[in-house]
Short mmCIF file of C-alpha atoms and ligand atoms in Angstrom, two decimals:
data_model
loop_
_atom_site.label_atom_id
_atom_site.label_comp_id
_atom_site.label_asym_id
_atom_site.label_seq_id
_atom_site.Cartn_x
_atom_site.Cartn_y
_atom_site.Cartn_z
CA MET A 50 24.90 -74.64 -21.88
CA ASN A 51 28.29 -76.51 -21.62
CA PRO A 52 31.27 -74.23 -22.19
CA ILE A 53 33.12 -74.80 -25.32
CA ARG A 54 36.40 -76.31 -24.85
CA ALA A 55 39.53 -76.25 -27.17
CA ILE A 56 40.05 -79.11 -29.51
CA ARG A 57 41.85 -82.15 -28.12
CA GLY A 58 45.72 -81.91 -28.64
CA MET A 59 45.48 -78.21 -29.63
CA ASN A 60 46.58 -76.32 -26.60
CA ASP A 61 46.43 -72.89 -25.21
CA ILE A 62 49.82 -71.30 -24.21
CA LEU A 63 48.95 -69.20 -21.26
CA PRO A 64 50.76 -66.06 -19.98
CA GLN A 65 52.84 -68.00 -17.20
CA ASP A 66 54.36 -69.97 -20.19
CA SER A 67 54.29 -67.72 -23.21
CA TYR A 68 57.25 -65.72 -21.88
CA LEU A 69 59.34 -68.98 -22.21
CA TRP A 70 58.23 -69.33 -25.73
CA GLN A 71 59.14 -65.59 -26.48
CA HIS A 72 62.50 -66.28 -24.94
CA LEU A 73 62.86 -69.55 -27.19
CA GLU A 74 61.81 -67.67 -30.29
CA LYS A 75 64.13 -64.72 -29.77
CA VAL A 76 66.95 -66.88 -29.01
CA CYS A 77 66.22 -68.66 -32.36
CA SER A 78 65.71 -65.76 -34.40
CA ASP A 79 68.79 -63.84 -33.19
CA LEU A 80 71.01 -66.95 -33.91
CA LEU A 81 69.51 -67.53 -37.20
CA ASP A 82 70.05 -63.77 -38.14
CA ALA A 83 73.80 -64.01 -36.81
CA TYR A 84 74.31 -66.89 -39.36
CA GLY A 85 72.85 -65.05 -42.28
CA TYR A 86 69.51 -66.92 -42.54
CA ARG A 87 66.27 -64.98 -43.46
CA GLU A 88 62.72 -65.30 -42.25
CA ILE A 89 60.06 -66.62 -44.77
CA ARG A 90 56.45 -66.63 -43.62
CA LEU A 91 54.22 -69.09 -45.19
CA PRO A 92 50.54 -69.97 -45.14
CA VAL A 93 49.10 -72.52 -42.85
CA VAL A 94 46.92 -73.97 -45.53
CA GLU A 95 48.16 -75.49 -48.68
CA GLN A 96 46.60 -77.67 -51.36
CA THR A 97 46.52 -81.14 -50.21
CA GLN A 98 48.59 -82.62 -53.12
CA LEU A 99 51.50 -80.55 -52.15
CA PHE A 100 51.97 -82.67 -49.05
CA SER A 101 51.08 -86.07 -50.89
CA ARG A 102 53.55 -85.19 -53.48
CA ALA A 103 56.37 -84.06 -51.07
CA ILE A 104 56.10 -86.18 -48.07
CA GLY A 105 55.17 -89.43 -49.89
CA GLU A 106 51.92 -91.26 -50.11
CA VAL A 107 53.06 -94.17 -47.87
CA THR A 108 53.96 -92.06 -44.84
CA ASP A 109 52.32 -91.92 -41.34
CA ILE A 110 51.58 -88.20 -42.12
CA VAL A 111 49.86 -88.62 -45.33
CA GLU A 112 48.09 -91.92 -44.73
CA LYS A 113 46.77 -90.94 -41.25
CA GLU A 114 47.84 -87.66 -39.82
CA MET A 115 46.81 -84.83 -42.09
CA TYR A 116 43.82 -82.29 -41.49
CA SER A 117 42.40 -82.46 -44.82
CA PHE A 118 39.15 -80.88 -45.97
CA GLU A 119 37.26 -79.36 -48.94
CA ASP A 120 36.66 -75.69 -48.86
CA ARG A 121 33.61 -74.00 -50.19
CA ASN A 122 34.88 -74.13 -53.64
CA GLY A 123 35.57 -77.88 -53.47
CA ASP A 124 39.32 -77.43 -53.57
CA GLY A 125 41.15 -80.21 -51.63
CA LEU A 126 43.16 -78.49 -48.77
CA THR A 127 45.14 -79.34 -45.80
CA LEU A 128 46.39 -77.76 -42.66
CA ARG A 129 50.15 -77.91 -43.11
CA PRO A 130 51.68 -80.95 -41.24
CA GLU A 131 55.20 -79.66 -41.70
CA GLY A 132 56.98 -76.80 -43.24
CA THR A 133 59.60 -77.93 -45.83
CA ALA A 134 56.83 -78.69 -48.55
CA GLY A 135 55.47 -75.11 -48.35
CA CYS A 136 58.81 -73.62 -48.31
CA VAL A 137 59.77 -75.49 -51.38
CA ARG A 138 56.56 -74.57 -53.05
CA ALA A 139 57.28 -70.93 -52.56
CA PHE A 140 60.93 -71.27 -53.50
CA ASN A 141 59.65 -72.55 -57.03
CA GLN A 142 56.75 -69.98 -57.15
CA HIS A 143 58.84 -67.21 -56.71
CA GLY A 144 61.91 -67.99 -58.90
CA MET A 145 64.26 -68.21 -56.15
CA ALA A 146 66.53 -70.61 -57.80
CA GLY A 147 70.03 -69.49 -58.94
CA THR A 148 71.14 -68.09 -55.73
CA GLN A 149 71.90 -69.78 -52.69
CA GLN A 150 68.87 -69.21 -50.36
CA LYS A 151 69.26 -69.57 -46.50
CA LEU A 152 65.60 -69.45 -45.10
CA TRP A 153 63.93 -69.98 -41.72
CA TYR A 154 60.16 -70.14 -40.77
CA ALA A 155 58.34 -70.60 -37.49
CA GLY A 156 54.76 -71.55 -36.71
CA PRO A 157 52.07 -74.07 -36.10
CA MET A 158 51.88 -77.45 -37.78
CA PHE A 159 48.89 -79.96 -37.66
CA ARG A 160 48.90 -83.50 -37.39
CA HIS A 161 46.28 -86.09 -36.25
CA GLU A 162 48.21 -87.96 -33.49
CA ARG A 163 47.34 -89.32 -30.15
CA PRO A 164 47.99 -86.47 -27.67
CA GLN A 165 50.61 -87.16 -25.08
CA LEU A 166 53.30 -85.18 -23.34
CA GLY A 167 55.44 -83.62 -26.13
CA ARG A 168 53.00 -84.63 -28.89
CA GLN A 169 50.23 -82.38 -29.83
CA ARG A 170 47.82 -81.99 -32.72
CA GLN A 171 48.76 -78.58 -33.12
CA PHE A 172 52.39 -78.23 -32.39
CA HIS A 173 55.04 -75.63 -33.31
CA GLN A 174 58.24 -75.78 -35.21
CA VAL A 175 61.23 -73.56 -36.19
CA GLY A 176 62.39 -74.81 -39.54
CA VAL A 177 65.51 -73.93 -41.38
CA GLU A 178 66.16 -74.67 -44.97
CA VAL A 179 69.29 -74.04 -47.40
CA PHE A 180 68.86 -74.21 -51.24
CA GLY A 181 71.37 -74.22 -53.85
CA THR A 182 74.36 -75.95 -52.43
CA ALA A 183 75.10 -79.50 -52.69
CA SER A 184 78.14 -79.66 -50.55
CA ALA A 185 78.09 -81.39 -46.95
CA ASP A 186 79.23 -77.94 -45.51
CA VAL A 187 75.70 -77.00 -45.58
CA GLU A 188 74.57 -79.80 -43.40
CA ALA A 189 77.59 -78.99 -41.24
CA GLU A 190 76.51 -75.55 -40.70
CA LEU A 191 72.96 -76.56 -39.98
CA ILE A 192 74.16 -78.86 -37.23
CA VAL A 193 76.72 -76.39 -35.69
CA LEU A 194 73.97 -73.85 -35.64
CA CYS A 195 71.80 -76.34 -33.65
CA ALA A 196 74.71 -77.02 -31.34
CA ARG A 197 74.97 -73.35 -30.73
CA LEU A 198 71.37 -73.02 -30.15
CA TRP A 199 71.47 -75.96 -27.46
CA ARG A 200 74.23 -74.02 -25.65
CA SER A 201 72.51 -70.71 -25.92
CA LEU A 202 69.23 -72.23 -24.35
CA GLY A 203 71.36 -74.35 -21.69
CA LEU A 204 70.23 -77.82 -23.24
CA ASP A 205 73.63 -78.93 -24.37
CA SER A 206 74.03 -81.21 -21.66
CA ALA A 207 70.72 -83.09 -22.45
CA VAL A 208 70.68 -83.58 -26.23
CA THR A 209 72.95 -85.74 -28.51
CA LEU A 210 73.30 -85.79 -32.24
CA GLU A 211 72.75 -89.10 -34.15
CA LEU A 212 73.75 -89.17 -37.91
CA ASN A 213 73.47 -91.36 -40.78
CA SER A 214 73.45 -91.09 -44.69
CA LEU A 215 70.68 -92.49 -46.90
CA GLY A 216 72.99 -92.39 -49.90
CA SER A 217 71.79 -91.54 -53.39
CA ASN A 218 68.41 -92.73 -54.74
CA GLU A 219 70.31 -95.62 -56.49
CA ASP A 220 71.94 -96.62 -53.23
CA ARG A 221 68.73 -96.61 -51.56
CA ALA A 222 67.13 -98.74 -54.28
CA ARG A 223 69.77 -101.34 -53.98
CA TYR A 224 69.68 -101.37 -50.12
CA ARG A 225 65.83 -101.55 -50.28
CA GLU A 226 66.16 -104.76 -52.37
CA ALA A 227 68.62 -106.29 -50.01
CA LEU A 228 66.46 -105.22 -47.10
CA VAL A 229 63.30 -106.66 -48.58
CA ALA A 230 64.86 -110.00 -49.46
CA TYR A 231 66.29 -110.46 -45.96
CA LEU A 232 63.05 -109.25 -44.17
CA SER A 233 60.71 -111.31 -46.53
CA GLU A 234 62.49 -114.57 -45.33
CA HIS A 235 61.35 -113.69 -41.86
CA ARG A 236 57.99 -112.10 -42.73
CA ASP A 237 56.06 -113.81 -40.16
CA GLN A 238 58.38 -112.35 -37.20
CA LEU A 239 57.65 -108.82 -38.31
CA ASP A 240 54.96 -106.84 -36.42
CA GLU A 241 51.97 -105.96 -38.27
CA ASP A 242 52.70 -102.57 -39.42
CA SER A 243 56.28 -103.74 -40.80
CA GLN A 244 54.67 -106.65 -42.77
CA ARG A 245 52.49 -104.01 -44.51
CA ARG A 246 55.57 -101.66 -44.95
CA LEU A 247 57.59 -104.52 -46.56
CA ASP A 248 55.68 -104.00 -49.60
CA SER A 249 54.79 -100.20 -49.56
CA ASN A 250 57.92 -98.49 -47.77
CA PRO A 251 60.48 -101.11 -46.41
CA LEU A 252 62.82 -98.35 -45.46
CA ARG A 253 60.37 -97.25 -42.65
CA ILE A 254 60.61 -100.68 -41.09
CA LEU A 255 64.02 -99.49 -39.55
CA ASP A 256 62.05 -96.99 -37.61
CA SER A 257 59.90 -99.59 -36.03
CA LYS A 258 59.14 -99.38 -32.25
CA SER A 259 58.63 -103.07 -32.06
CA GLU A 260 61.42 -104.99 -30.22
CA GLN A 261 60.90 -108.20 -32.04
CA THR A 262 61.47 -106.14 -35.49
CA GLN A 263 64.34 -104.47 -33.98
CA ALA A 264 66.11 -107.84 -32.94
CA LEU A 265 65.43 -109.06 -36.50
CA LEU A 266 66.90 -105.93 -37.88
CA ALA A 267 70.13 -106.37 -36.02
CA GLU A 268 71.09 -109.09 -38.39
CA ALA A 269 69.85 -107.35 -41.60
CA PRO A 270 71.88 -105.74 -44.26
CA SER A 271 73.21 -102.30 -43.15
CA LEU A 272 72.45 -99.32 -45.15
CA PRO A 273 76.11 -97.53 -44.96
CA ASP A 274 77.53 -100.62 -46.88
CA PHE A 275 75.49 -99.63 -49.78
CA LEU A 276 76.68 -96.25 -50.10
CA ASP A 277 78.48 -95.28 -53.52
CA GLU A 278 81.76 -93.38 -53.45
CA GLU A 279 80.40 -90.11 -53.88
CA SER A 280 77.94 -90.48 -50.94
CA GLN A 281 80.70 -91.95 -48.74
CA ALA A 282 82.91 -88.81 -49.57
CA HIS A 283 80.00 -86.51 -48.83
CA PHE A 284 79.49 -88.07 -45.55
CA ALA A 285 83.30 -88.22 -44.81
CA GLN A 286 83.43 -84.28 -45.51
CA LEU A 287 80.36 -83.71 -43.23
CA THR A 288 82.00 -85.83 -40.24
CA ALA A 289 85.45 -83.96 -40.89
CA LEU A 290 83.79 -80.53 -40.66
CA LEU A 291 81.88 -81.73 -37.40
CA ASP A 292 85.02 -83.11 -35.92
CA ALA A 293 86.96 -79.82 -36.70
CA ALA A 294 84.14 -77.85 -35.01
CA GLY A 295 84.16 -80.31 -32.05
CA VAL A 296 80.54 -81.43 -32.39
CA SER A 297 80.18 -85.05 -31.21
CA TYR A 298 77.73 -87.37 -32.84
CA ARG A 299 76.53 -90.93 -32.74
CA LEU A 300 76.49 -92.97 -36.00
CA ASN A 301 73.03 -94.74 -36.09
CA PRO A 302 72.98 -96.75 -39.36
CA ARG A 303 69.19 -97.30 -38.83
CA LEU A 304 68.30 -93.77 -38.76
CA VAL A 305 65.85 -92.93 -41.46
CA ARG A 306 63.40 -90.12 -41.42
CA GLY A 307 59.56 -90.61 -41.53
CA LEU A 308 59.46 -88.29 -44.64
CA ASP A 309 60.30 -89.80 -47.99
CA TYR A 310 62.03 -86.81 -49.46
CA TYR A 311 65.46 -87.35 -47.77
CA ASN A 312 68.59 -88.49 -49.41
CA ARG A 313 72.24 -88.48 -48.19
CA THR A 314 72.57 -86.83 -44.79
CA VAL A 315 69.90 -87.43 -42.08
CA PHE A 316 70.38 -86.32 -38.49
CA GLU A 317 68.17 -86.17 -35.16
CA TRP A 318 68.98 -84.35 -32.02
CA VAL A 319 67.61 -86.75 -29.31
CA THR A 320 67.22 -86.49 -25.62
CA ASP A 321 66.03 -89.11 -23.02
CA ALA A 322 64.84 -86.58 -20.66
CA LEU A 323 61.28 -86.49 -22.30
CA GLY A 324 60.23 -90.14 -22.46
CA ALA A 325 58.94 -91.42 -25.67
CA GLN A 326 59.00 -87.93 -27.30
CA GLY A 327 62.84 -87.94 -27.50
CA THR A 328 63.47 -86.19 -30.86
CA VAL A 329 63.54 -82.44 -30.47
CA CYS A 330 64.95 -81.71 -33.89
CA ALA A 331 65.36 -83.51 -37.20
CA GLY A 332 66.64 -82.79 -40.60
CA GLY A 333 68.84 -83.70 -43.57
CA ARG A 334 69.48 -83.36 -47.30
CA TYR A 335 66.66 -83.46 -49.75
CA ASP A 336 68.19 -82.90 -53.10
CA GLY A 337 65.28 -84.19 -55.22
CA LEU A 338 62.21 -82.30 -53.58
CA VAL A 339 62.53 -79.00 -55.50
CA GLU A 340 62.22 -80.98 -58.92
CA GLN A 341 59.58 -83.21 -57.46
CA LEU A 342 57.44 -80.18 -56.86
CA GLY A 343 57.83 -78.95 -60.25
CA GLY A 344 61.03 -76.75 -60.16
CA LYS A 345 64.42 -77.20 -61.84
CA PRO A 346 66.68 -79.59 -60.00
CA ASN A 347 68.12 -77.80 -57.16
CA PRO A 348 69.88 -79.34 -54.06
CA ALA A 349 68.55 -78.67 -50.56
CA ALA A 350 69.06 -79.39 -47.03
CA GLY A 351 67.23 -78.43 -43.89
CA PHE A 352 65.82 -79.50 -40.28
CA ALA A 353 62.79 -78.60 -38.12
CA MET A 354 62.77 -78.64 -34.25
CA GLY A 355 59.59 -78.99 -32.13
CA LEU A 356 59.16 -75.95 -29.78
CA GLU A 357 56.77 -77.75 -27.36
CA ARG A 358 59.61 -80.32 -26.68
CA LEU A 359 62.22 -77.66 -26.40
CA VAL A 360 59.96 -75.68 -23.83
CA LEU A 361 59.53 -78.94 -21.92
CA LEU A 362 63.01 -79.84 -21.77
CA MET A 363 63.94 -76.17 -20.63
CA GLN A 364 61.34 -76.74 -17.87
CA GLU A 365 62.71 -80.29 -17.09
CA LEU A 366 66.20 -79.17 -16.76
CA LYS A 367 65.24 -76.04 -14.88
CA VAL A 368 67.18 -73.85 -17.22
CA ALA A 369 64.18 -71.63 -18.00
CA PRO A 370 64.66 -68.01 -17.28
CA ALA A 371 62.46 -66.89 -14.24
CA ALA A 372 59.09 -65.41 -15.37
CA PRO A 373 59.25 -61.52 -15.22
CA GLY A 374 56.70 -59.66 -13.31
CA GLN A 375 53.72 -58.12 -15.01
CA ALA A 376 55.31 -54.81 -14.70
CA ASP A 377 58.49 -52.94 -13.19
CA VAL A 378 56.54 -49.97 -11.98
CA TYR A 379 53.15 -49.87 -10.83
CA LEU A 380 51.18 -46.54 -10.62
CA VAL A 381 48.59 -46.24 -7.83
CA ALA A 382 46.17 -43.32 -7.82
CA VAL A 383 43.53 -42.79 -5.13
CA GLY A 384 40.67 -40.39 -5.63
CA GLU A 385 39.18 -39.03 -8.75
CA GLY A 386 41.52 -36.07 -9.28
CA ALA A 387 44.49 -38.34 -8.71
CA ALA A 388 43.32 -41.00 -11.27
CA LEU A 389 43.14 -38.33 -13.77
CA ALA A 390 46.40 -36.97 -13.09
CA GLY A 391 48.10 -40.58 -12.94
CA PHE A 392 46.65 -41.51 -16.29
CA ALA A 393 48.37 -38.53 -17.82
CA LEU A 394 51.50 -39.03 -15.75
CA GLY A 395 51.71 -42.69 -16.92
CA GLU A 396 51.55 -41.59 -20.56
CA SER A 397 54.08 -38.84 -20.04
CA LEU A 398 56.59 -41.23 -18.28
CA ARG A 399 56.20 -43.70 -21.29
CA ASP A 400 57.04 -40.89 -23.48
CA SER A 401 60.21 -40.03 -21.56
CA LEU A 402 61.26 -43.34 -20.70
CA PRO A 403 60.70 -45.83 -23.64
CA GLY A 404 60.92 -49.27 -22.40
CA LEU A 405 59.83 -48.74 -18.86
CA ARG A 406 57.49 -51.40 -17.97
CA LEU A 407 54.71 -49.35 -16.32
CA GLN A 408 51.35 -50.59 -15.29
CA VAL A 409 48.86 -47.80 -14.46
CA HIS A 410 46.17 -49.12 -12.07
CA SER A 411 42.74 -49.15 -13.62
CA GLY A 412 39.26 -49.51 -11.92
CA GLY A 413 39.79 -47.10 -8.95
CA GLY A 414 39.42 -48.27 -5.34
CA SER A 415 41.15 -47.87 -1.85
CA PHE A 416 44.96 -47.36 -1.43
CA LYS A 417 45.07 -50.72 0.33
CA SER A 418 43.35 -52.58 -2.46
CA GLN A 419 45.47 -50.83 -5.08
CA MET A 420 48.60 -51.52 -3.05
CA LYS A 421 47.83 -55.23 -3.08
CA LYS A 422 47.31 -55.23 -6.80
CA ALA A 423 50.72 -53.51 -7.26
CA ASP A 424 52.30 -56.25 -4.86
CA ARG A 425 50.64 -58.99 -7.02
CA SER A 426 51.83 -57.52 -10.32
CA GLY A 427 55.65 -58.35 -9.41
CA ALA A 428 56.62 -54.78 -9.84
CA GLN A 429 59.75 -53.59 -7.90
CA LEU A 430 58.31 -50.12 -7.25
CA ALA A 431 54.99 -48.46 -6.70
CA LEU A 432 54.41 -44.69 -7.55
CA VAL A 433 51.75 -43.20 -5.46
CA LEU A 434 49.34 -40.50 -6.27
CA GLY A 435 46.88 -39.13 -3.81
CA GLU A 436 45.33 -35.70 -2.86
CA ASN A 437 48.42 -34.49 -1.01
CA GLU A 438 50.78 -35.60 -3.72
CA LEU A 439 48.50 -33.75 -6.28
CA ALA A 440 48.62 -30.56 -4.25
CA GLU A 441 52.36 -30.81 -3.78
CA ARG A 442 53.22 -31.97 -7.32
CA THR A 443 55.05 -34.84 -5.92
CA VAL A 444 54.77 -38.77 -6.08
CA GLY A 445 55.12 -41.42 -3.41
CA PHE A 446 58.05 -43.47 -4.26
CA LYS A 447 57.62 -46.81 -2.69
CA PRO A 448 60.11 -49.71 -3.41
CA LEU A 449 58.13 -52.87 -3.04
CA ARG A 450 60.84 -55.13 -2.12
CA GLY A 451 61.91 -53.51 1.27
CA GLY A 452 62.62 -49.74 1.47
CA GLU A 453 60.53 -46.78 2.91
CA GLN A 454 58.18 -44.69 0.91
CA ARG A 455 59.36 -41.08 0.19
CA SER A 456 58.24 -38.29 -1.47
CA VAL A 457 59.75 -37.19 -4.75
CA SER A 458 58.95 -34.28 -6.74
CA GLN A 459 57.21 -34.73 -10.09
CA ASP A 460 59.96 -32.95 -12.00
CA ALA A 461 62.72 -35.17 -10.49
CA LEU A 462 60.85 -38.35 -11.12
CA GLU A 463 62.34 -39.21 -14.31
CA GLU A 464 65.87 -39.13 -12.73
CA GLU A 465 64.85 -40.88 -9.79
CA LEU A 466 63.26 -43.81 -11.79
CA LYS A 467 66.49 -44.11 -13.88
CA HIS A 468 68.55 -44.07 -10.84
CA PHE A 469 66.29 -46.81 -9.08
CA PHE A 470 66.52 -49.23 -11.95
CA GLU A 471 70.35 -48.65 -12.82
CA HIS A 472 70.78 -49.76 -9.17
CA GLU A 473 68.33 -52.54 -9.44
CA GLU A 474 70.21 -54.21 -12.26
CA HIS A 475 73.43 -54.47 -10.10
P1 LIG B 250 58.02 -88.24 -34.07
O1 LIG B 250 58.86 -89.47 -34.48
O2 LIG B 250 58.17 -87.72 -32.81
O3 LIG B 250 56.60 -88.38 -34.48
P2 LIG B 250 58.52 -86.90 -36.49
O4 LIG B 250 59.80 -87.80 -37.37
O5 LIG B 250 57.08 -87.26 -36.86
O6 LIG B 250 58.72 -87.03 -35.16
P3 LIG B 250 59.41 -84.45 -37.93
O7 LIG B 250 58.24 -84.44 -38.98
O8 LIG B 250 60.53 -84.84 -38.38
O9 LIG B 250 58.74 -85.45 -36.62
O10 LIG B 250 59.31 -83.14 -37.21
C1 LIG B 250 60.30 -82.39 -36.62
C2 LIG B 250 60.16 -82.14 -35.20
O11 LIG B 250 58.96 -81.62 -34.93
C3 LIG B 250 60.30 -83.40 -34.29
O12 LIG B 250 61.46 -83.68 -33.97
C4 LIG B 250 59.48 -83.02 -33.19
O13 LIG B 250 60.36 -82.44 -32.24
C5 LIG B 250 58.49 -82.13 -33.61
N1 LIG B 250 57.10 -82.60 -33.76
C6 LIG B 250 56.84 -83.68 -34.66
N2 LIG B 250 55.44 -84.03 -34.67
C7 LIG B 250 55.09 -83.34 -33.41
C8 LIG B 250 53.71 -83.41 -32.53
N3 LIG B 250 52.94 -84.05 -32.95
N4 LIG B 250 53.96 -82.85 -31.39
C9 LIG B 250 54.93 -82.07 -30.97
N5 LIG B 250 56.13 -82.07 -31.67
C10 LIG B 250 56.18 -82.48 -32.88
MG1 LIG B 251 55.55 -88.37 -36.30
#
């Protein structure tokens, strides 16, 4: 029989990489906690119509990327392709309006795309959403939070911020008209996708990867020229706050997001170190979405970052912390009596030294074979129990990175271990 393999684009994260993920997730959650954001945990499966309503029918995600299916009751369900829709659904469902909410979530998302480096079908995001405040200091905080995160991870030299404003719905409607009028005159010069979008979702044409289309866009009406006074003031407040915080950015008038729900601020953190998959984090303001999903009008803004791309970037820039060994201490016990005593000694050390990374050998075997495993575990220290040690109530204390084995009384072991690891850290 052929062995069963994982689904294309849905990857295992193996132990040699998972520590890096844990590192990234911990840096994120500590930082979010420090800024006063609280975690919300959301289901991975939602009603399909949540996403078609939130993201927009004429988007890549809803048109061709969703994992949608009927469950046994015949309900139309979808594996979430992103987290904002579910977060807004929860916000409405649990009556969270009325007070400012600063929330974050983390977890897998699903999109049926062509898998390549930095693009999976199951991928992971950390997302952050702020509800209840319309002013631009919200976006500014989201952005400085990201900037601090890049510094904490050692990625700040490799990512840059792109910024734009989509204005109000009315601004966008006027811009849309002007853009369609301009592009309709050159319809035959547009790529096939953009021709289709000209009728359905013309703003997405700004996003086109086609060079010919981009050349055409150079002469097209520009979105910033269509902003009303309020949107201009909002954007000016945002850039003033970023300037004051010393965060630099590039204004990109053609930056629109793939999801329909944004208004006013949109931003992306991009890198050129990952080839075509250059966006590591994207977000903006989405004041209309809460109402669109059935709640009372409530302003909101947020972003999501792609963890696979951040892990790749950490590896690419060689800023990833070194992989820790499997254990710091490896307990070797040779012979039946020693194995019994070693097992109990292991537990008593775990009682007295919480946090000690101790692996007790399992499976028996000779001294030599056990020491080999101790070496391979990456531990700094082996503790050795044999018949002599049992009889003398001692333990062999053997530093594995140079140093002689010596005999330590079992009563003094705890102190010796503390001393050894205090020393190691310096
Ligand atoms: P892209 O243009 O790369 O397809 P997107 O605009 O579709 O990205 P968003 O929906 O804004 O992406 O998601 C936020 C972030 O999640 C992206 O910036 C990216 O880092 C990450 N991301 C999105 N899709 C994938 C994927 N299929 N695999 C890995 N990461 C992804
Ligand atoms: Mg995409």
